[in-house]
XYZ file of C-alpha atoms in Angstrom:
443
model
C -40.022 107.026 12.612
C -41.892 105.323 15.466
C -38.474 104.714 17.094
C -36.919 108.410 16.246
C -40.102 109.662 18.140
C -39.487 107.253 21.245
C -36.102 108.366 21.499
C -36.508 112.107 21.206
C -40.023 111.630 23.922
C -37.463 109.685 26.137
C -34.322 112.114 25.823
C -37.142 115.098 26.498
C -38.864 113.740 29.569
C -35.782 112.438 31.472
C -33.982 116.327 30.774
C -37.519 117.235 32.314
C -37.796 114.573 35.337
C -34.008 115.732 35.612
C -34.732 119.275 35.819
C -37.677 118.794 38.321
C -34.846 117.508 40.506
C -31.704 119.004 40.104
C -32.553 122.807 38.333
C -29.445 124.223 40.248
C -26.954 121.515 38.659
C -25.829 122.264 34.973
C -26.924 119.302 32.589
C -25.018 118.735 29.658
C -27.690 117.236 27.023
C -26.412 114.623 24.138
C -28.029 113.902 21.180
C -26.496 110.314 20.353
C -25.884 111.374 16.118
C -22.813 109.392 16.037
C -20.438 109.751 12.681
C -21.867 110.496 9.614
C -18.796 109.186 7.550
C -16.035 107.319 7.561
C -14.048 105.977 10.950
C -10.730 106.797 10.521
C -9.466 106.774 14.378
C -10.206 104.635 17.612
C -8.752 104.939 21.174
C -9.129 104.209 25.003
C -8.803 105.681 27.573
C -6.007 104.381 30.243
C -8.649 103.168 32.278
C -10.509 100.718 29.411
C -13.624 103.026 30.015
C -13.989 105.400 27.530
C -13.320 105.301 23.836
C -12.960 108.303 21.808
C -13.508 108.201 17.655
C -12.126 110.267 14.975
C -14.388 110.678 11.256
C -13.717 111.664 7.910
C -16.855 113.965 8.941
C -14.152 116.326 11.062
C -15.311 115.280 14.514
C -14.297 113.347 17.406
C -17.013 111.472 19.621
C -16.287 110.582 23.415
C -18.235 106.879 24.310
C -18.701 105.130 27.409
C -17.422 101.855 26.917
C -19.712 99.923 28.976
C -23.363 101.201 27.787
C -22.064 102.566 24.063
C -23.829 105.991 25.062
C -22.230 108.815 23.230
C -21.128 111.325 26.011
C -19.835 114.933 23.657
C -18.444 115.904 20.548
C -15.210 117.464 20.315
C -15.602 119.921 16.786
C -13.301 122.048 14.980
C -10.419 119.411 13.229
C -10.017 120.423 9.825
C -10.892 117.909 7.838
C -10.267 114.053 8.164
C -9.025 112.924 12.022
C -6.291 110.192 11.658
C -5.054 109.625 14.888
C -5.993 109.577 18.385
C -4.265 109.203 21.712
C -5.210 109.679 25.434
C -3.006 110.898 28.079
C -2.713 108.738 31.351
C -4.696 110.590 33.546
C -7.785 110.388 31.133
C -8.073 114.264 31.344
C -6.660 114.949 28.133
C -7.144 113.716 24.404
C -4.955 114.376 21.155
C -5.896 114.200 17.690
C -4.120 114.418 14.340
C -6.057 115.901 11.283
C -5.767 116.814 7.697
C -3.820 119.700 8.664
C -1.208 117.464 10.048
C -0.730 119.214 13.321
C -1.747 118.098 16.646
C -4.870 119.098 18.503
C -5.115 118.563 22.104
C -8.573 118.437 23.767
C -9.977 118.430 27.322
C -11.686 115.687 27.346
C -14.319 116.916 30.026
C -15.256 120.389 28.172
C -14.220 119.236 25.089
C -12.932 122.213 24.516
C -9.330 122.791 22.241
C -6.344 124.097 24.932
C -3.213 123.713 22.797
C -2.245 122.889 18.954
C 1.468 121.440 18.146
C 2.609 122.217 15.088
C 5.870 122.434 12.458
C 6.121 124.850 9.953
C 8.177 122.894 7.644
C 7.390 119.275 8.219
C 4.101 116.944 8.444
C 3.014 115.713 11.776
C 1.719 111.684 11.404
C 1.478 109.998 15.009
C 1.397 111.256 18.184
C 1.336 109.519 22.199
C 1.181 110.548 25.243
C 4.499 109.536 27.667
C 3.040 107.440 30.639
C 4.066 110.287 33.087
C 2.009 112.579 30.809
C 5.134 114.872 31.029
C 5.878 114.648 27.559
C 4.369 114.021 24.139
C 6.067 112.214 20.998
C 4.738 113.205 17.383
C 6.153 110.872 14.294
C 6.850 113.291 11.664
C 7.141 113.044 7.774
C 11.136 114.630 7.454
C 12.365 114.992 11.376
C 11.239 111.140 12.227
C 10.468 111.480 15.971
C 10.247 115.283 17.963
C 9.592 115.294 22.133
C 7.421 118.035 23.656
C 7.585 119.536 26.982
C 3.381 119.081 27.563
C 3.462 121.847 29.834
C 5.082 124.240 28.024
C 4.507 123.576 24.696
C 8.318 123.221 23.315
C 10.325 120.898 22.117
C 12.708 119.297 23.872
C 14.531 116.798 21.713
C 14.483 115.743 17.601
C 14.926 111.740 17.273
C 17.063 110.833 13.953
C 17.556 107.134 13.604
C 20.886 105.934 12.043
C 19.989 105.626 8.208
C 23.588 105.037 6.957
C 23.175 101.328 5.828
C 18.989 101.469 4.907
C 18.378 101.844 1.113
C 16.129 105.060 0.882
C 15.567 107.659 -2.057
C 17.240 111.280 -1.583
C 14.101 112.993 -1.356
C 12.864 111.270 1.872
C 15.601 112.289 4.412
C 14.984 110.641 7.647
C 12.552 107.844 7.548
C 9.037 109.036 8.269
C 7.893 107.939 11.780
C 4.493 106.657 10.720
C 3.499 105.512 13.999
C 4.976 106.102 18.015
C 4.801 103.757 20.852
C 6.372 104.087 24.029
C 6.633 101.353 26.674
C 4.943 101.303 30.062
C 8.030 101.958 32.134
C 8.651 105.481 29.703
C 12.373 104.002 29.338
C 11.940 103.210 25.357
C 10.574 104.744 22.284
C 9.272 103.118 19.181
C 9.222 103.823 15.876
C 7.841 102.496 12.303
C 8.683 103.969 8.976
C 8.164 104.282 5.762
C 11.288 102.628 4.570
C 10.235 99.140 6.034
C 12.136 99.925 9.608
C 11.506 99.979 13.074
C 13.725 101.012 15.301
C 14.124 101.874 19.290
C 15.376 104.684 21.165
C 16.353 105.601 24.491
C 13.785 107.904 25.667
C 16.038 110.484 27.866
C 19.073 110.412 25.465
C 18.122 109.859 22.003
C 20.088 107.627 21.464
C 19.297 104.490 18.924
C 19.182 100.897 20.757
C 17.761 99.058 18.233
C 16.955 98.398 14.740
C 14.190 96.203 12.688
C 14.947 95.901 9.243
C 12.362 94.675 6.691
C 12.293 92.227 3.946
C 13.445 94.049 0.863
C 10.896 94.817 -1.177
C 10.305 96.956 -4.566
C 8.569 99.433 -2.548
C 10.932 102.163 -1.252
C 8.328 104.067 0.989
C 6.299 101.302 2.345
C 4.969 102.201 5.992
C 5.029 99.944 8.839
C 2.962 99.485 11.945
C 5.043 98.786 15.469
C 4.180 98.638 19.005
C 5.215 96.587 22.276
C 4.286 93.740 24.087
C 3.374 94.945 27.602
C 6.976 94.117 28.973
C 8.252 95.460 25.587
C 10.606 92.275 25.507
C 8.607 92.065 21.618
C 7.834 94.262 19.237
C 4.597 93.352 16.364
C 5.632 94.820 13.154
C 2.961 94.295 10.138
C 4.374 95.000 7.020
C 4.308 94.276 3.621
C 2.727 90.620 2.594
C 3.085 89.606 6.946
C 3.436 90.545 10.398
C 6.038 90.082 12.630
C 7.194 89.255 16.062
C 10.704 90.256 17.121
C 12.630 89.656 20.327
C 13.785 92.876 21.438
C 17.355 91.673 22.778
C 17.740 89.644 19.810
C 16.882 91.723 17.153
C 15.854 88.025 15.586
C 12.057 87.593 14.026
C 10.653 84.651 16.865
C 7.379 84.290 14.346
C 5.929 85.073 11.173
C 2.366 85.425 10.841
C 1.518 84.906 7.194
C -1.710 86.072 5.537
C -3.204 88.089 2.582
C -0.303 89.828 0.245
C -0.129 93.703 0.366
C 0.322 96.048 3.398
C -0.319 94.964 6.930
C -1.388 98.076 8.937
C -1.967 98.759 13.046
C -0.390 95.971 14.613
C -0.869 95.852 18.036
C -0.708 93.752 21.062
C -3.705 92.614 23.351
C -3.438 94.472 27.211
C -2.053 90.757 27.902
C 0.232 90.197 25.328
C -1.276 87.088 24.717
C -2.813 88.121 21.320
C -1.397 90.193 18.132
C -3.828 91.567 15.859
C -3.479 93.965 12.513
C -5.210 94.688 9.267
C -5.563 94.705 5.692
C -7.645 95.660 3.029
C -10.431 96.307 5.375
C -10.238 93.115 7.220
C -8.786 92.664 10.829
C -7.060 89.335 11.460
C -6.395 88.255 15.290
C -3.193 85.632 15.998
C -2.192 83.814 18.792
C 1.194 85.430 20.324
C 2.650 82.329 21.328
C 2.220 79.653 18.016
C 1.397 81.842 15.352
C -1.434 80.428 14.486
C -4.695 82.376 13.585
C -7.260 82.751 16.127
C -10.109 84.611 14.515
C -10.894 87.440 11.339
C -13.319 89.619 12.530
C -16.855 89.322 10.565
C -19.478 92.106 11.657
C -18.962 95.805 9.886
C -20.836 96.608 6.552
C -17.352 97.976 5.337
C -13.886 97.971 5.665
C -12.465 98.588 9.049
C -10.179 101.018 9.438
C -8.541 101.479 12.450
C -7.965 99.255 15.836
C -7.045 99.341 18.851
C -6.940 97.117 22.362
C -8.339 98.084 25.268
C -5.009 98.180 27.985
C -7.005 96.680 30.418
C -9.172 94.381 29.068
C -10.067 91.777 26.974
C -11.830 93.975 24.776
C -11.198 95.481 20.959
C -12.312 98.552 19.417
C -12.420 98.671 15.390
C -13.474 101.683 13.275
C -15.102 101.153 10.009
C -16.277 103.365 6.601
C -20.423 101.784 7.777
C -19.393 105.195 10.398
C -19.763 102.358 13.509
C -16.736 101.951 16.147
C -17.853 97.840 17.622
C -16.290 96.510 20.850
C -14.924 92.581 20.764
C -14.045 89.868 23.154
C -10.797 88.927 22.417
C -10.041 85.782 21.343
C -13.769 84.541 20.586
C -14.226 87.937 18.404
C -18.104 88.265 19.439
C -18.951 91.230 18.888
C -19.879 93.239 22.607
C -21.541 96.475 21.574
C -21.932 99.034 18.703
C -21.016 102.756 18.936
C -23.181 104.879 16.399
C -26.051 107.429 16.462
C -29.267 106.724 16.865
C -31.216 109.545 15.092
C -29.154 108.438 11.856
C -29.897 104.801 11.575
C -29.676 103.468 8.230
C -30.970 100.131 6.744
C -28.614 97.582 5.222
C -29.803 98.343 1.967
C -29.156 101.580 1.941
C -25.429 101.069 2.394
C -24.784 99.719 -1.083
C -26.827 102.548 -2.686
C -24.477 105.260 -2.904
C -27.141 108.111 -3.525
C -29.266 106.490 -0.290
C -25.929 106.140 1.514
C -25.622 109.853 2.133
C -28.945 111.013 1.680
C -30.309 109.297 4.210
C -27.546 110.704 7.162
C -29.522 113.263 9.914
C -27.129 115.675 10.798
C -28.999 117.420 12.880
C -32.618 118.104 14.926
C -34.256 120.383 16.939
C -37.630 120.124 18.730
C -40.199 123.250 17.933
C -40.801 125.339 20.479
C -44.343 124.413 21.326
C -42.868 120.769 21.307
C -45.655 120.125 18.316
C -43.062 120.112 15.339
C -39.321 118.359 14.727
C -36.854 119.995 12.460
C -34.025 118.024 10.759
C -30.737 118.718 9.020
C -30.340 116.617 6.236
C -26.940 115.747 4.124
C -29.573 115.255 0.964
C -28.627 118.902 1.212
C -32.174 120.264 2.890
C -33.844 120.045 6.260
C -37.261 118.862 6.959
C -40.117 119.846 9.393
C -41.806 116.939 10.785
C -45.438 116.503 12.756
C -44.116 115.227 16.201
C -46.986 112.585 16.877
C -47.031 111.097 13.590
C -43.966 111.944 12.312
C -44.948 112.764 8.415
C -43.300 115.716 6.844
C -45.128 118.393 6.522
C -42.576 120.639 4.283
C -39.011 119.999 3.288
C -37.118 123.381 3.200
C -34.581 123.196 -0.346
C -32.203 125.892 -1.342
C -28.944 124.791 -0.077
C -26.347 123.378 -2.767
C -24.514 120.996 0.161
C -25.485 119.193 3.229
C -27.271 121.308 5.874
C -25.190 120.904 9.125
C -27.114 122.917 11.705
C -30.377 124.017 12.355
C -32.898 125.972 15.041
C -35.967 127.578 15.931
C -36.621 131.193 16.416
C -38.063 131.468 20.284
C -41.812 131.946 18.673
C -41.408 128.909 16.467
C -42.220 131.314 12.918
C -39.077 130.735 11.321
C -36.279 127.831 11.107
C -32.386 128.970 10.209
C -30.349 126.194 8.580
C -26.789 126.657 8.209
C -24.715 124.399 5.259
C -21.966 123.462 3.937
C -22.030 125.380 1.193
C -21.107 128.152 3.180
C -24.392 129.863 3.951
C -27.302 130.172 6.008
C -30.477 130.367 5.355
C -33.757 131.761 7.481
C -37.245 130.057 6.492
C -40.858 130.607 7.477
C -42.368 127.456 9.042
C -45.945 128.005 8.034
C -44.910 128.848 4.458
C -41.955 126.504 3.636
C -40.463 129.269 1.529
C -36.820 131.131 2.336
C -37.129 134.451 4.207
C -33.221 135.192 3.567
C -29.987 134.391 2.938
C -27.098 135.002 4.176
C -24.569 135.973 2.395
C -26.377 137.956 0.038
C -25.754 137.603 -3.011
C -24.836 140.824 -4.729
């Protein structure tokens, strides 16, 4: 508590010594709560400095990459945010939620300016063209779509030729599970969910080139592709290993060989010097050139989740289910900086308990208005008012039946609204403790 009160006296006087100063400039004050679940989504910016993070908690957080200070919050995906990508100039982010539709985002307002979506079909992966013209979604039954950025339409559907790969009826085109484009905007990528990569002229359509899998008993088995930076190579992980193919060749050049099951986001360092991908929660880095393994990555409390290179830098990002994002030098995998909130730290311990695990998560806090008195949003479902100097509770406010997401202060500081995930919101009196209304009534 010691260090939740230096932190909020900190934030406070510095918005204060900053408003002394500059009360004609607009200041934009962040509360650093990072995620409060799962990291399902990692990505940098074009310029290696700013990551952005997408959470099973329905919200994307925008980091600077140097000092791991959490800049804004980007709020309104429904549900769990999958994918990320930012466009070249930095200016523009776009997201893929459990609605499977694209969001795009300003990244300076953080405010939503266009959704792609398809009535009939299942949007999976999505990147920017490195004109930031266009943007490429991997669907679920189309395979690949093209969108005119500035307008909005489409311009062009992507079918690979699937007359000689084994699928079942129901699939139709392969799913495009994940998009990559190379740097010159000549090529397209694809992986898909019937062990196949292929590549695609990017102004025509037309199909270049094909990866074809190992057979395997699994008909519907995704695979992770990108390029190398001169997309001469392509890493494909797959199942039970990941791959290195020569792009005029169409001929595997190595195998990397690891744990059997599914290897997922296989990507190459800014270099191409490095390959790295991941399975069952662990992240596994290889030397492009031999093969051979350089380093598994040993730092998260949980699985990892997603990856990503920085495309200027030595530097990795990882996302994990402990609801941290850590930056790593690449190939010594030490471990450069942690992204996550401060206001919702949470001791080792606590992450193998799983009723301490999410009863301990702040959602949210608010300073009283006499600056005597700290409110907090709890997901134990209830908020708490707590003494400022010492930091004890003095009453815990209980009535909703989910996590209380929001909170604040009437101007005179009598009564505290709390708004939850159960749908409702609830108005308390802060001398009392006891629940003033509710809203909506119950009839």
């Amino acid at each position: 508590m010691v260090r939740l009160k230096a932190i909020i006296s900190l934030a406070l006087c510095l918005a204060g010594l900053m408003n002394n100063t500059a009360q004609d400039q607009a200041i934009e004050t962040v509360i650093q709560t990072g995620h409060y679940a799962s990291i399902r989504a990692v990505a940098f910016s074009q310029d290696g400095e700013l990551a952005a993070t997408g959470s099973a908690d329905k919200t994307i957080k925008l980091w600077e990459v140097n000092t791991g200070r959490e800049i804004r919050s980007y709020l309104g995906s429904a549900g769990t945010v999958h994918q990320l990508a930012f466009g070249p100039d930095g200016k523009q982010l776009a997201s893929i939620d459990a609605e499977y539709k694209v969001k795009l985002w300003e990244v300076e307002t953080s405010k939503e300016i266009q959704t792609i979506e398809l009535p009939d079909d299942d949007i999976l992966s999505v990147i920017f063209s490195p004109d930031g013209k266009f943007l490429v979604t991997g669907t679920e039954k189309n395979h690949a779509i093209i969108w005119d950025l500035e307008t909005g339409n489409e311009i062009r559907r992507i079918h690979p030729d699937t007359a000689d790969i084994p699928m079942q009826k129901s699939f139709g085109y392969p799913a495009a599970q994940t998009v990559d484009i190379s740097k010159d905007g000549q090529f397209l990528l694809t992986g898909s969910n019937d062990r196949t990569a292929f590549i695609f002229d990017f102004t025509s359509g037309k199909q270049l080139k094909k990866f074809k899998g190992d057979r395997t008993s699994c008909t519907s088995c995704m695979i992770s592709a990108s390029f190398n930076p001169d997309a001469s190579q392509v890493v494909i992980g797959k199942m039970d290993s990941v791959l290195i193919w020569g792009v005029e060749s169409e001929e595997v050049i190595l195998r990397m060989e690891g744990r059997r099951g599914s290897w997922d986001n296989a990507y190459f360092s800014y270099d191409g010097k490095y390959v790295a991908s991941t399975i069952y929660g662990e992240t596994h880095i290889w030397n492009a050139q031999n093969g051979k393994q350089v380093i598994q990555l040993s730092g998260h409390f949980s699985d990892i989740r997603c990856i990503r290179f920085s495309p200027v830098s030595s530097l990795m990002i990882t996302g994990s289910d402990d609801r941290t994002a850590k930056l790593w030098r690449v190939p010594g995998g030490k471990e450069s900086l942690t992204f996550r909130g401060y206001l919702n730290n949470i001791d080792e311990a606590i992450l193998s308990d799983n009723y301490m695990y999410w009863v301990a998560f702040i959602n949210e806090i608010k300073v009283s208005p006499d600056g005597k008195s700290v409110a907090i949003g709890n997901t134990g479902n209830n908020a708490k008012l707590m003494d400022f100097e010492t930091g004890k509770v003095i009453r815990t406010f209980r009535g909703h039946a989910a996590m209380v997401i929001s909170i604040d202060f009437s101007p005179d500081g009598k009564y505290l609204a709390t708004g939850g995930a159960d749908g409702t919101a609830k108005i308390w009196d802060t001398e009392t403790g006891e629940m003033v209304r509710s809203f909506p009534e119950k009839t």
